[in-house]
Amino acid sequence: MSTEGRGEQVGLAATPEVEFGVPRSWARGQKVLHPSRDSYLGVAGALYAAGYLMCVDVTAVDYCAAKQHRVLPEGVLPERFEVVAGFISHSERGRVRLRVQVPESDPTCPSLWELHAGVEALEREVFDLFGITFGGHPDMTRILMPENWQGYPLRKDYSLGRIPVQFKGAPSS
Amino acid sequence: MTVVENQDSIDYHARLRNGRAVLRMSEVEAAQRGEMLADENDETMIINMGPQHPSTHGVLRLMLELQGEQVVRSKPIVGYLHTGMEKTAEDLTFLQGPTNVTRMDYASPLFNELVFSMAVEELLGIEVPERGQWIRMLMCELNRMSSHLLFQATNGMDIGAVSVMIYGWRDREELLRLFEKITGVRMNHNYIRPGGVAADLPDGWRDDLLRILEPLPGRLDDLDVLLTGQNIWRDRLQGVGVITTQEAIDLGATGPILRSTGYDWDLRRDLPYLHYDQVDFDVVVGTFGDCFDRYAIRLNEIRESMKIVYQILEKLPKGDYKVQDKKVTPPPRARIDESMEALIHHFKLYTEGYKVPEGEVYVAVESPRGELGCYLVSDGTSKPYRMHIRGPSFVNLQCLPHMMADGLIADTVAVISSVDPIMGEVDR
């Protein structure tokens, strides 16, 4: 792991960096590409051709509680959700991460399943916990929560379900 | 890196996707299926295995479609241990984080703490002192040994070699006793924390460790005599649950499963973290990708870990075991008794925590089960905005239907065991 870009996100350079036709940024020295939902599969395919044979991780982040904190390269419009997919190249010994913006009004994203069969469970987990559906996925069902569960627990507007505890004798605030 | 080229490997892409091995069916559909069978000649049936089956390693449940004694399609059903740990993490400070993640893969808790701490340190931009790094390596390799010994025990028990269970458990217990001496608890240590480790190694640890390591090679050789060279054992495992390199890569399998196919990949050597580039060890690979290879790889990885531990014993430097940045590290316990400022400092760190700069980072380590990753997003407060753990067991479980397809139901136990899933990490 190189230390390039450590401590700062270089995403806001004067001329935006581009790789595979999509904006590129560096997060603590790690390479991040920002495809749109339309170019997502194309970039993943180009990465596969470039030796990134394994998709190690697919997850998502709900940014609805932290919009002002996000640094994105120029030309990438922030949306509520972000699907994050990590790839590894064994020949080049490198990693690359894709961050795809997914709007709240239409929480869908293309599935990588045709390219990487191993994303099946990971995308089901994202669907289960964030409610983002993946088009082209063979079995878009809940995986961790019960089949009849309502709601998507990892969304930021889903409460923790904490039970309030009364402390008798403590001064009320 | 050898890639076995044969007829089978050519159409692996289609084979993983044509639904021949994976039973994609909901509970309701499976229950209705018996009444609705259109074809009277269809003699397949769906049975349920687990989640209380003793050999399914915790609460793994399998839906198996059987044709006589043969498994046609299957589906691992998980979630029985889901406790929302990723959601919990968003409500814990970075200092409390390791207590949460350590409970995920409970057979190798130190790796969870390590990957979380490394992600936090990457965001903070701090370097752990030399001694801290070497202690982390030492503890992780010992943990890898204890985890693989646990595998030998449960694998032996699953196949029917019950005495091996006692042997594996005995040797693991010795290591856990050492962990208790060093960290205070046998499991779920909360020992590796952002900034270093919780405490320096106690007096006499070296003698204790050498006492444990000394008889271990002989005991591993005993396992070789009892299992590796034994005909019944080999017949039971060889050629069972075969997976090819392309399939493993396509399915995202890592760790011993990927290496059993002959693919030479280990994050410790190929994307080194801590000081793994300064120690000498071999990456153990298999040839056939079957249950026997996965068994043999784990057995030999114990030997390789011992090799690393002996090198760490030689190279372990003196010095700080945690970073001396006062923003992250609480004052020593003795200072709190004599200094009001130290008490306030301690109090602030443990109530408010420290703020971590904004950013996102993915860090991965080679756990005994494969690539254990942590994706951490911070919004500049003292709690993670999002913490995701990429559990190797969770992804590796997807290999099960493909390994078991067309096999006998009696072999499912051997296959599950060889994947070595830890359900705490699968369900999180």
Coordinates of C-alpha atoms in Angstrom, one line a residue:
Chain A
M1 CA 0.0 0.0 0.0
S2 CA 1.5 3.3 -1.0
T3 CA 1.3 6.3 1.1
E4 CA 0.3 8.6 -1.8
G5 CA -2.5 10.9 -0.8
R6 CA -2.3 9.9 2.9
G7 CA -4.2 12.2 5.2
E8 CA -6.1 14.0 2.4
Q9 CA -8.6 13.1 -0.2
V10 CA -7.1 14.3 -3.5
G11 CA -10.5 14.0 -5.2
L12 CA -10.8 17.8 -5.8
A13 CA -7.7 18.2 -8.0
A14 CA -7.8 21.0 -10.6
T15 CA -8.1 18.5 -13.5
P16 CA -10.1 15.5 -12.4
E17 CA -8.2 12.2 -12.8
V18 CA -9.9 9.7 -15.1
E19 CA -9.4 5.9 -15.5
F20 CA -11.5 3.6 -17.6
G21 CA -13.5 6.7 -18.5
V22 CA -14.7 7.4 -15.0
P23 CA -13.4 9.8 -12.3
R24 CA -10.7 8.5 -10.1
S25 CA -9.8 9.6 -6.6
W26 CA -7.4 8.4 -3.9
A27 CA -8.5 7.6 -0.3
R28 CA -5.5 7.2 2.0
G29 CA -3.5 5.9 -0.9
Q30 CA -6.2 3.5 -2.1
K31 CA -7.5 3.7 -5.6
V32 CA -11.2 4.6 -5.9
L33 CA -13.2 4.8 -9.1
H34 CA -16.5 6.5 -9.3
P35 CA -18.6 5.0 -12.1
S36 CA -22.3 5.9 -12.6
R37 CA -24.9 3.1 -12.5
D38 CA -24.8 3.0 -16.3
S39 CA -21.0 2.6 -16.5
Y40 CA -20.7 0.3 -13.5
L41 CA -20.8 -3.0 -15.3
G42 CA -18.6 -1.7 -18.1
V43 CA -15.9 -0.6 -15.6
A44 CA -16.1 -3.9 -13.8
G45 CA -15.7 -5.7 -17.1
A46 CA -12.7 -3.5 -18.0
L47 CA -11.2 -4.2 -14.6
Y48 CA -11.7 -7.9 -15.1
A49 CA -9.9 -7.7 -18.5
A50 CA -7.1 -5.8 -16.7
G51 CA -6.5 -8.6 -14.3
Y52 CA -8.8 -7.8 -11.4
L53 CA -10.3 -11.3 -11.5
M54 CA -11.8 -11.4 -8.0
C55 CA -14.5 -9.3 -6.5
V56 CA -13.8 -9.5 -2.8
D57 CA -16.5 -7.3 -1.3
V58 CA -19.7 -5.6 -2.1
T59 CA -21.3 -3.3 0.5
A60 CA -23.2 -0.1 0.8
V61 CA -23.2 3.1 2.8
D62 CA -26.3 5.3 3.6
Y63 CA -25.0 8.9 3.6
C64 CA -28.3 10.5 4.5
A65 CA -27.0 11.6 7.9
A66 CA -23.6 12.9 6.7
K67 CA -24.1 14.5 3.3
Q68 CA -21.8 17.4 4.1
H69 CA -18.9 15.2 5.0
R70 CA -18.4 13.5 1.6
V71 CA -15.6 14.4 -0.7
L72 CA -16.3 13.3 -4.3
P73 CA -14.4 14.1 -7.5
E74 CA -15.8 16.7 -9.8
G75 CA -18.7 15.5 -11.9
V76 CA -20.0 12.9 -9.4
L77 CA -23.3 14.0 -7.9
P78 CA -23.8 12.7 -4.4
E79 CA -26.8 10.6 -3.7
R80 CA -28.2 9.0 -0.6
F81 CA -26.8 5.5 -1.0
E82 CA -23.4 4.4 -2.3
V83 CA -22.7 0.8 -3.4
V84 CA -19.0 0.0 -2.7
A85 CA -17.4 -2.9 -4.5
G86 CA -13.8 -4.0 -4.0
F87 CA -11.7 -5.8 -6.5
I88 CA -8.3 -7.5 -6.2
S89 CA -5.7 -8.2 -8.9
H90 CA -3.5 -11.2 -8.0
S91 CA -1.1 -10.6 -10.8
E92 CA -0.5 -6.9 -10.0
R93 CA -1.0 -7.3 -6.3
G94 CA -3.3 -4.3 -6.2
R95 CA -6.8 -3.4 -5.2
V96 CA -9.3 -1.0 -6.6
R97 CA -12.7 0.1 -5.2
L98 CA -15.8 1.2 -7.1
R99 CA -18.2 3.7 -5.5
V100 CA -21.5 3.9 -7.2
Q101 CA -24.1 6.6 -6.3
V102 CA -27.6 5.2 -5.9
P103 CA -30.5 7.6 -5.4
E104 CA -33.1 7.3 -2.7
S105 CA -36.0 7.6 -5.2
D106 CA -34.8 4.6 -7.2
P107 CA -32.6 2.3 -5.0
T108 CA -31.5 -0.1 -7.7
C109 CA -28.1 -1.0 -9.1
P110 CA -26.9 -3.5 -11.7
S111 CA -25.6 -6.8 -10.4
L112 CA -22.1 -8.1 -10.9
W113 CA -23.3 -11.7 -10.7
E114 CA -22.7 -12.4 -14.4
L115 CA -19.0 -11.4 -14.0
H116 CA -18.4 -12.6 -10.4
A117 CA -20.6 -15.4 -9.1
G118 CA -19.3 -14.7 -5.5
V119 CA -21.2 -11.5 -5.2
E120 CA -24.5 -13.4 -4.8
A121 CA -24.5 -13.5 -1.0
L122 CA -22.9 -10.0 -0.7
E123 CA -25.5 -8.4 -2.9
R124 CA -28.2 -10.2 -1.0
E125 CA -26.8 -8.8 2.2
V126 CA -26.9 -5.3 0.8
F127 CA -30.5 -5.8 -0.3
D128 CA -31.4 -7.2 3.1
L129 CA -29.9 -4.4 5.1
F130 CA -30.2 -1.4 2.8
G131 CA -33.1 -2.2 0.5
I132 CA -31.1 -1.7 -2.7
T133 CA -32.1 -4.1 -5.4
F134 CA -29.6 -5.5 -7.9
G135 CA -30.9 -6.0 -11.4
G136 CA -29.8 -9.3 -12.9
H137 CA -29.3 -11.0 -9.6
P138 CA -30.7 -14.5 -9.6
D139 CA -32.1 -14.6 -6.0
M140 CA -32.9 -11.2 -4.6
T141 CA -34.1 -12.3 -1.2
R142 CA -33.2 -11.5 2.4
I143 CA -30.3 -13.4 3.7
L144 CA -29.6 -12.4 7.3
M145 CA -32.9 -11.1 8.5
P146 CA -36.1 -13.3 8.5
E147 CA -37.9 -13.6 5.2
N148 CA -40.9 -11.6 6.3
W149 CA -38.9 -8.8 8.0
Q150 CA -40.1 -5.2 7.4
G151 CA -37.6 -2.4 6.9
Y152 CA -33.8 -2.2 6.2
P153 CA -31.8 -2.2 9.4
L154 CA -28.5 -0.6 8.2
R155 CA -30.3 2.5 6.9
K156 CA -29.5 5.5 9.0
D157 CA -33.2 6.3 9.6
Y158 CA -33.8 2.8 11.0
S159 CA -33.7 3.1 14.8
L160 CA -31.5 1.0 17.0
G161 CA -34.5 -0.2 18.9
R162 CA -33.1 0.7 22.2
I163 CA -35.3 0.2 25.3
P164 CA -35.2 3.3 27.6
V165 CA -34.1 2.5 31.1
Q166 CA -35.4 4.5 34.0
F167 CA -32.9 5.4 36.7
K168 CA -34.9 6.1 39.8
G169 CA -33.5 8.7 42.1
A170 CA -31.3 10.3 39.5
P171 CA -31.9 14.0 38.9
S172 CA -34.1 14.3 35.8
S173 CA -32.6 16.2 32.9
Chain B
M1 CA 0.5 -19.9 -10.2
T2 CA -0.7 -23.0 -11.9
V3 CA -4.1 -23.1 -13.6
V4 CA -5.3 -26.6 -14.3
E5 CA -6.6 -26.7 -17.8
N6 CA -9.1 -29.5 -18.5
Q7 CA -12.4 -29.9 -20.1
D8 CA -14.2 -29.0 -16.9
S9 CA -12.6 -25.7 -16.5
I10 CA -13.8 -24.4 -19.8
D11 CA -17.4 -24.1 -18.9
Y12 CA -17.0 -23.3 -15.3
H13 CA -18.7 -19.9 -15.9
A14 CA -21.9 -21.4 -17.0
R15 CA -21.8 -24.2 -14.5
L16 CA -21.7 -21.7 -11.6
R17 CA -24.7 -19.9 -12.9
N18 CA -27.0 -22.4 -14.4
G19 CA -28.7 -23.2 -11.1
R20 CA -27.7 -26.9 -11.2
A21 CA -26.1 -26.8 -7.8
V22 CA -27.7 -23.9 -6.0
L23 CA -31.3 -24.4 -4.7
R24 CA -32.8 -20.9 -5.0
M25 CA -36.0 -21.5 -3.3
S26 CA -37.7 -19.8 -0.4
E27 CA -39.0 -21.5 2.7
V28 CA -42.6 -21.3 1.6
E29 CA -41.9 -22.7 -1.9
A30 CA -40.0 -25.6 -0.4
A31 CA -42.9 -26.4 2.0
Q32 CA -45.4 -26.3 -0.9
R33 CA -43.3 -28.3 -3.2
G34 CA -44.3 -31.7 -1.9
E35 CA -48.0 -31.1 -2.6
M36 CA -47.5 -29.5 -5.9
L37 CA -45.1 -31.9 -7.7
A38 CA -46.3 -31.9 -11.2
D39 CA -44.2 -34.8 -12.4
E40 CA -45.0 -38.0 -10.7
N41 CA -41.7 -39.6 -11.7
D42 CA -39.8 -36.8 -9.9
E43 CA -38.2 -38.7 -7.0
T44 CA -36.2 -35.8 -5.6
M45 CA -37.1 -34.6 -2.1
I46 CA -36.0 -31.6 -0.1
I47 CA -34.8 -32.2 3.4
N48 CA -33.5 -29.8 6.0
M49 CA -30.2 -30.2 7.8
G50 CA -29.5 -28.0 10.8
P51 CA -29.5 -25.5 12.4
Q52 CA -29.1 -27.8 15.4
H53 CA -27.2 -30.5 13.6
P54 CA -24.1 -31.2 15.7
S55 CA -21.7 -31.2 12.7
T56 CA -22.9 -28.0 11.0
H57 CA -20.6 -25.8 13.1
G58 CA -22.9 -23.7 15.1
V59 CA -26.2 -22.7 13.5
L60 CA -25.7 -23.3 9.8
R61 CA -28.7 -24.7 8.1
L62 CA -28.8 -26.5 4.8
M63 CA -31.7 -27.1 2.5
L64 CA -30.8 -30.2 0.5
E65 CA -32.5 -31.5 -2.6
L66 CA -31.8 -35.2 -2.7
Q67 CA -32.1 -37.9 -5.3
G68 CA -31.9 -41.0 -3.3
E69 CA -28.6 -40.6 -1.4
Q70 CA -27.2 -38.1 -3.8
V71 CA -27.3 -34.4 -3.3
V72 CA -28.6 -32.5 -6.3
R73 CA -29.0 -28.9 -5.2
S74 CA -28.5 -27.3 -1.9
K75 CA -28.7 -23.9 -0.3
P76 CA -27.0 -22.7 2.9
I77 CA -29.4 -20.7 5.0
V78 CA -27.7 -18.3 7.4
G79 CA -28.8 -15.5 9.7
Y80 CA -29.6 -17.5 12.9
L81 CA -26.8 -15.7 14.7
H82 CA -27.4 -12.3 13.1
T83 CA -27.2 -9.7 15.9
G84 CA -26.6 -6.5 13.8
M85 CA -23.0 -6.0 14.8
E86 CA -22.4 -3.6 12.0
K87 CA -25.2 -1.5 13.2
T88 CA -24.0 -1.7 16.8
A89 CA -20.5 -0.6 15.7
E90 CA -22.0 2.7 14.5
D91 CA -23.0 3.4 18.1
L92 CA -19.7 2.5 19.7
T93 CA -16.6 4.7 19.8
F94 CA -13.5 3.7 18.0
L95 CA -12.0 2.7 21.3
Q96 CA -14.9 0.4 22.0
G97 CA -14.9 -1.0 18.5
P98 CA -12.6 -3.9 19.1
T99 CA -14.9 -5.3 21.8
N100 CA -17.6 -5.6 19.2
V101 CA -15.7 -7.0 16.2
T102 CA -13.8 -9.5 18.3
R103 CA -17.0 -11.4 18.8
M104 CA -17.5 -12.0 15.1
D105 CA -15.0 -14.8 14.3
Y106 CA -14.8 -16.2 17.8
A107 CA -12.3 -18.8 16.8
S108 CA -9.8 -16.2 15.7
P109 CA -10.8 -13.0 17.6
L110 CA -7.4 -11.3 17.4
F111 CA -7.7 -11.1 13.6
N112 CA -10.9 -9.2 13.9
E113 CA -9.4 -6.8 16.3
L114 CA -6.3 -6.4 14.1
V115 CA -8.2 -5.6 11.0
F116 CA -10.5 -3.0 12.7
S117 CA -7.5 -1.4 14.5
M118 CA -5.5 -1.2 11.2
A119 CA -8.4 0.5 9.5
V120 CA -8.8 3.1 12.3
E121 CA -5.0 3.7 12.3
E122 CA -5.1 4.1 8.5
L123 CA -7.7 6.8 8.9
L124 CA -5.9 8.4 11.8
G125 CA -2.6 8.3 9.9
I126 CA -0.7 6.9 12.9
E127 CA 2.1 4.3 12.9
V128 CA 2.2 1.6 15.6
P129 CA 5.6 1.3 17.4
E130 CA 7.8 -1.6 16.3
R131 CA 7.2 -3.7 19.4
G132 CA 3.5 -3.3 19.1
Q133 CA 3.6 -4.5 15.5
W134 CA 5.7 -7.6 16.4
I135 CA 3.4 -8.4 19.4
R136 CA 0.5 -8.2 17.1
M137 CA 2.1 -10.6 14.7
L138 CA 3.0 -13.0 17.5
M139 CA -0.5 -13.0 18.9
C140 CA -2.0 -13.4 15.4
E141 CA 0.1 -16.4 14.5
L142 CA -0.6 -18.1 17.8
N143 CA -4.3 -17.4 17.1
R144 CA -3.9 -18.9 13.7
M145 CA -2.4 -22.0 15.3
S146 CA -5.2 -22.3 17.9
S147 CA -7.9 -21.8 15.2
H148 CA -6.4 -24.5 12.9
L149 CA -6.1 -26.8 15.9
L150 CA -9.7 -26.2 16.5
F151 CA -10.3 -27.1 12.9
Q152 CA -8.4 -30.4 13.3
A153 CA -10.5 -31.2 16.3
T154 CA -13.9 -30.5 14.8
N155 CA -12.9 -32.0 11.4
G156 CA -11.8 -35.1 13.1
M157 CA -15.0 -35.3 15.1
D158 CA -17.1 -34.7 12.0
I159 CA -15.4 -37.5 10.0
G160 CA -15.6 -39.8 13.0
A161 CA -12.0 -39.7 14.4
V162 CA -13.2 -38.7 17.8
S163 CA -9.8 -39.0 19.5
V164 CA -8.5 -36.3 17.3
M165 CA -11.1 -34.0 18.8
I166 CA -9.6 -34.5 22.2
Y167 CA -6.1 -33.9 20.9
G168 CA -6.9 -30.8 18.9
W169 CA -8.9 -29.4 21.8
R170 CA -6.1 -30.1 24.3
D171 CA -3.4 -28.3 22.2
R172 CA -5.7 -25.3 21.5
E173 CA -6.5 -25.0 25.2
E174 CA -2.8 -24.7 26.0
L175 CA -2.6 -21.7 23.6
L176 CA -5.8 -20.2 25.1
R177 CA -4.2 -20.4 28.6
L178 CA -1.3 -18.4 27.3
F179 CA -3.8 -15.9 25.8
E180 CA -5.5 -15.7 29.1
K181 CA -2.1 -14.9 30.8
I182 CA -1.3 -12.2 28.2
T183 CA -4.7 -10.6 27.5
G184 CA -6.8 -11.5 30.6
V185 CA -9.3 -13.7 28.8
R186 CA -9.3 -16.9 26.8
M187 CA -11.4 -15.5 23.9
N188 CA -12.8 -12.2 22.8
H189 CA -9.6 -10.5 24.1
N190 CA -10.0 -6.8 23.1
Y191 CA -6.2 -6.9 23.2
I192 CA -5.3 -5.4 19.9
R193 CA -6.6 -1.8 19.9
P194 CA -6.2 1.2 17.7
G195 CA -2.7 2.5 18.4
G196 CA -1.1 -0.8 19.5
V197 CA -1.9 -3.5 22.0
A198 CA -3.6 -3.2 25.4
A199 CA -0.7 -4.3 27.5
D200 CA 2.9 -5.4 27.2
L201 CA 3.6 -9.1 27.4
P202 CA 3.7 -10.3 31.0
D203 CA 6.7 -11.6 32.9
G204 CA 7.6 -15.2 32.0
W205 CA 5.6 -15.3 28.8
R206 CA 8.6 -16.5 26.8
D207 CA 9.1 -19.6 28.9
D208 CA 5.4 -20.3 28.9
L209 CA 5.3 -20.0 25.1
L210 CA 8.4 -22.2 24.6
R211 CA 6.9 -24.8 26.9
I212 CA 3.8 -24.9 24.7
L213 CA 5.7 -24.9 21.4
E214 CA 8.2 -27.6 22.4
P215 CA 5.8 -30.7 22.2
L216 CA 3.7 -29.3 19.4
P217 CA 5.8 -30.7 16.4
G218 CA 5.5 -34.2 17.9
R219 CA 1.8 -33.8 18.4
L220 CA 1.4 -32.6 14.8
D221 CA 3.4 -35.7 13.7
D222 CA 1.0 -37.8 15.7
L223 CA -1.9 -36.3 13.7
D224 CA 0.0 -37.3 10.5
V225 CA 0.2 -40.8 11.8
L226 CA -3.4 -40.9 12.9
L227 CA -4.9 -39.2 9.9
T228 CA -2.8 -38.2 7.0
G229 CA -1.3 -41.5 6.2
Q230 CA -4.4 -43.5 7.2
N231 CA -6.4 -45.2 4.5
I232 CA -9.9 -44.7 6.0
W233 CA -9.2 -41.0 6.5
R234 CA -7.9 -40.6 2.9
D235 CA -10.8 -42.5 1.4
R236 CA -13.2 -40.3 3.3
L237 CA -11.6 -37.0 2.1
Q238 CA -9.8 -37.5 -1.1
G239 CA -11.8 -36.5 -4.2
V240 CA -14.6 -35.2 -2.0
G241 CA -15.9 -31.6 -2.4
V242 CA -13.6 -30.8 -5.3
I243 CA -13.4 -27.2 -6.5
T244 CA -11.3 -25.7 -9.3
T245 CA -9.2 -22.6 -9.3
Q246 CA -11.5 -20.7 -11.7
E247 CA -14.5 -21.6 -9.7
A248 CA -12.9 -20.5 -6.4
I249 CA -11.9 -17.2 -7.9
D250 CA -15.3 -16.6 -9.5
L251 CA -16.9 -17.4 -6.2
G252 CA -14.6 -15.1 -4.3
A253 CA -13.3 -17.9 -2.1
T254 CA -10.1 -17.1 -0.2
G255 CA -7.8 -18.7 2.3
P256 CA -7.3 -22.4 2.5
I257 CA -10.1 -23.1 0.0
L258 CA -8.4 -21.0 -2.8
R259 CA -5.0 -22.4 -1.9
S260 CA -6.3 -26.0 -1.9
T261 CA -6.9 -25.6 -5.7
G262 CA -3.2 -24.9 -6.2
Y263 CA -3.5 -21.2 -6.4
D264 CA -0.6 -19.6 -4.7
W265 CA -2.0 -16.6 -2.8
D266 CA -1.6 -15.4 0.7
L267 CA -2.1 -11.8 1.8
R268 CA 0.7 -12.1 4.4
R269 CA 3.2 -12.6 1.6
D270 CA 1.6 -11.0 -1.4
L271 CA 0.2 -7.8 0.1
P272 CA 2.2 -7.7 3.3
Y273 CA 1.0 -5.9 6.4
L274 CA 2.6 -5.6 9.9
H275 CA 6.1 -7.0 9.4
Y276 CA 5.3 -10.2 7.4
D277 CA 7.8 -9.1 4.8
Q278 CA 10.6 -9.5 7.4
V279 CA 9.9 -13.1 8.3
D280 CA 10.5 -16.2 6.2
F281 CA 7.6 -18.7 5.7
D282 CA 6.1 -20.8 3.0
V283 CA 2.6 -20.5 1.6
V284 CA 1.1 -24.0 1.7
V285 CA -0.9 -24.9 -1.5
G286 CA -2.8 -28.0 -2.5
T287 CA -3.3 -29.7 -5.8
F288 CA -6.8 -31.2 -6.2
G289 CA -9.0 -28.7 -4.3
D290 CA -10.6 -31.5 -2.3
C291 CA -11.4 -31.9 1.4
F292 CA -8.1 -33.7 1.9
D293 CA -6.1 -30.8 0.5
R294 CA -7.9 -28.3 2.8
Y295 CA -7.2 -30.5 5.8
A296 CA -3.5 -30.9 4.9
I297 CA -3.1 -27.2 4.2
R298 CA -4.4 -26.2 7.6
L299 CA -2.2 -28.8 9.3
N300 CA 0.9 -27.5 7.6
E301 CA -0.1 -23.9 8.2
I302 CA 0.3 -24.7 11.9
R303 CA 3.8 -25.7 11.2
E304 CA 4.5 -22.5 9.2
S305 CA 3.0 -20.4 11.9
M306 CA 5.3 -22.0 14.4
K307 CA 8.2 -21.1 12.1
I308 CA 7.0 -17.5 12.1
V309 CA 6.6 -17.5 15.9
Y310 CA 10.2 -18.7 16.4
Q311 CA 11.4 -15.9 14.2
I312 CA 9.3 -13.3 16.1
L313 CA 10.9 -14.6 19.3
E314 CA 14.3 -13.7 17.9
K315 CA 13.3 -10.4 16.4
L316 CA 10.9 -8.9 19.0
P317 CA 12.4 -5.5 19.8
K318 CA 12.1 -3.6 23.0
G319 CA 10.2 -0.3 23.3
D320 CA 6.7 1.0 23.3
Y321 CA 3.9 -1.4 22.7
K322 CA 1.4 1.3 21.9
V323 CA 1.6 4.7 20.2
Q324 CA 2.5 7.5 22.5
D325 CA 0.1 10.0 20.9
K326 CA -1.8 11.4 23.8
K327 CA -4.9 12.0 21.6
V328 CA -5.4 8.3 21.2
T329 CA -3.6 6.6 24.1
P330 CA -4.9 6.9 27.7
P331 CA -2.4 7.6 30.4
P332 CA -0.8 4.7 32.3
R333 CA -2.9 3.4 35.2
A334 CA -0.3 4.5 37.8
R335 CA -0.4 8.1 36.6
I336 CA -4.2 8.3 37.2
D337 CA -3.6 7.9 41.0
E338 CA -1.3 10.8 41.2
S339 CA -2.4 13.3 38.6
M340 CA -5.8 15.0 38.3
E341 CA -5.0 15.9 34.6
A342 CA -4.3 12.2 33.9
L343 CA -7.7 11.3 35.4
I344 CA -9.5 13.9 33.3
H345 CA -7.6 12.7 30.2
H346 CA -8.5 9.1 30.9
F347 CA -12.1 10.1 31.5
K348 CA -12.4 12.1 28.3
L349 CA -10.9 9.3 26.2
Y350 CA -13.2 6.7 27.6
T351 CA -16.4 8.7 27.5
E352 CA -16.1 10.9 24.4
G353 CA -13.4 9.0 22.7
Y354 CA -11.1 10.5 20.1
K355 CA -12.2 12.0 16.8
V356 CA -11.1 10.3 13.6
P357 CA -10.6 12.3 10.4
E358 CA -13.2 12.0 7.6
G359 CA -12.5 9.4 5.0
E360 CA -13.1 5.9 4.0
V361 CA -10.7 3.0 3.9
Y362 CA -10.6 -0.8 3.2
V363 CA -8.0 -2.9 5.0
A364 CA -7.6 -6.6 4.7
V365 CA -5.6 -9.3 6.6
E366 CA -5.2 -13.0 6.0
S367 CA -7.3 -14.6 8.7
P368 CA -7.2 -18.5 9.2
R369 CA -10.3 -18.6 7.0
G370 CA -9.2 -16.2 4.2
E371 CA -9.4 -12.5 3.4
L372 CA -10.8 -10.7 6.4
G373 CA -11.5 -7.1 5.4
C374 CA -12.8 -4.0 7.1
Y375 CA -14.4 -1.1 5.3
L376 CA -14.5 1.8 7.6
V377 CA -16.1 5.2 6.9
S378 CA -15.6 8.1 9.3
D379 CA -17.5 11.4 9.3
G380 CA -15.0 13.1 11.6
T381 CA -16.7 12.2 14.9
S382 CA -15.6 9.7 17.5
K383 CA -17.8 6.9 16.2
P384 CA -17.6 5.1 12.8
Y385 CA -20.1 6.3 10.3
R386 CA -20.2 2.9 8.8
M387 CA -18.2 -0.2 9.7
H388 CA -18.4 -3.2 7.4
I389 CA -16.6 -6.5 7.9
R390 CA -16.0 -8.7 4.9
G391 CA -16.1 -12.1 6.6
P392 CA -14.2 -14.8 4.7
S393 CA -16.6 -17.5 6.0
F394 CA -19.6 -15.6 4.6
V395 CA -18.2 -15.6 1.1
N396 CA -16.7 -19.0 1.3
L397 CA -20.0 -20.6 2.2
Q398 CA -21.1 -20.0 -1.3
C399 CA -18.8 -22.8 -2.4
L400 CA -20.8 -25.4 -0.5
P401 CA -23.5 -26.1 -3.1
H402 CA -20.9 -26.4 -5.8
M403 CA -18.7 -28.7 -3.7
M404 CA -21.6 -30.9 -2.6
A405 CA -23.5 -31.2 -5.9
D406 CA -23.6 -34.9 -7.1
G407 CA -22.0 -36.0 -4.0
L408 CA -23.4 -38.3 -1.3
I409 CA -25.3 -37.0 1.6
A410 CA -22.7 -38.6 3.9
D411 CA -20.1 -36.4 2.4
T412 CA -21.9 -33.1 3.1
V413 CA -20.5 -33.3 6.7
A414 CA -17.0 -33.6 5.4
V415 CA -17.5 -30.7 3.0
I416 CA -19.0 -28.4 5.5
S417 CA -16.2 -29.2 7.9
S418 CA -13.5 -28.6 5.3
V419 CA -14.9 -25.1 4.6
D420 CA -14.5 -24.4 8.3
P421 CA -17.2 -21.7 8.6
I422 CA -17.6 -19.7 11.8
M423 CA -21.2 -18.7 12.0
G424 CA -20.5 -15.7 14.2
E425 CA -18.6 -14.2 11.3
V426 CA -21.1 -15.3 8.6
D427 CA -24.0 -13.7 10.4
R428 CA -22.4 -10.9 12.2

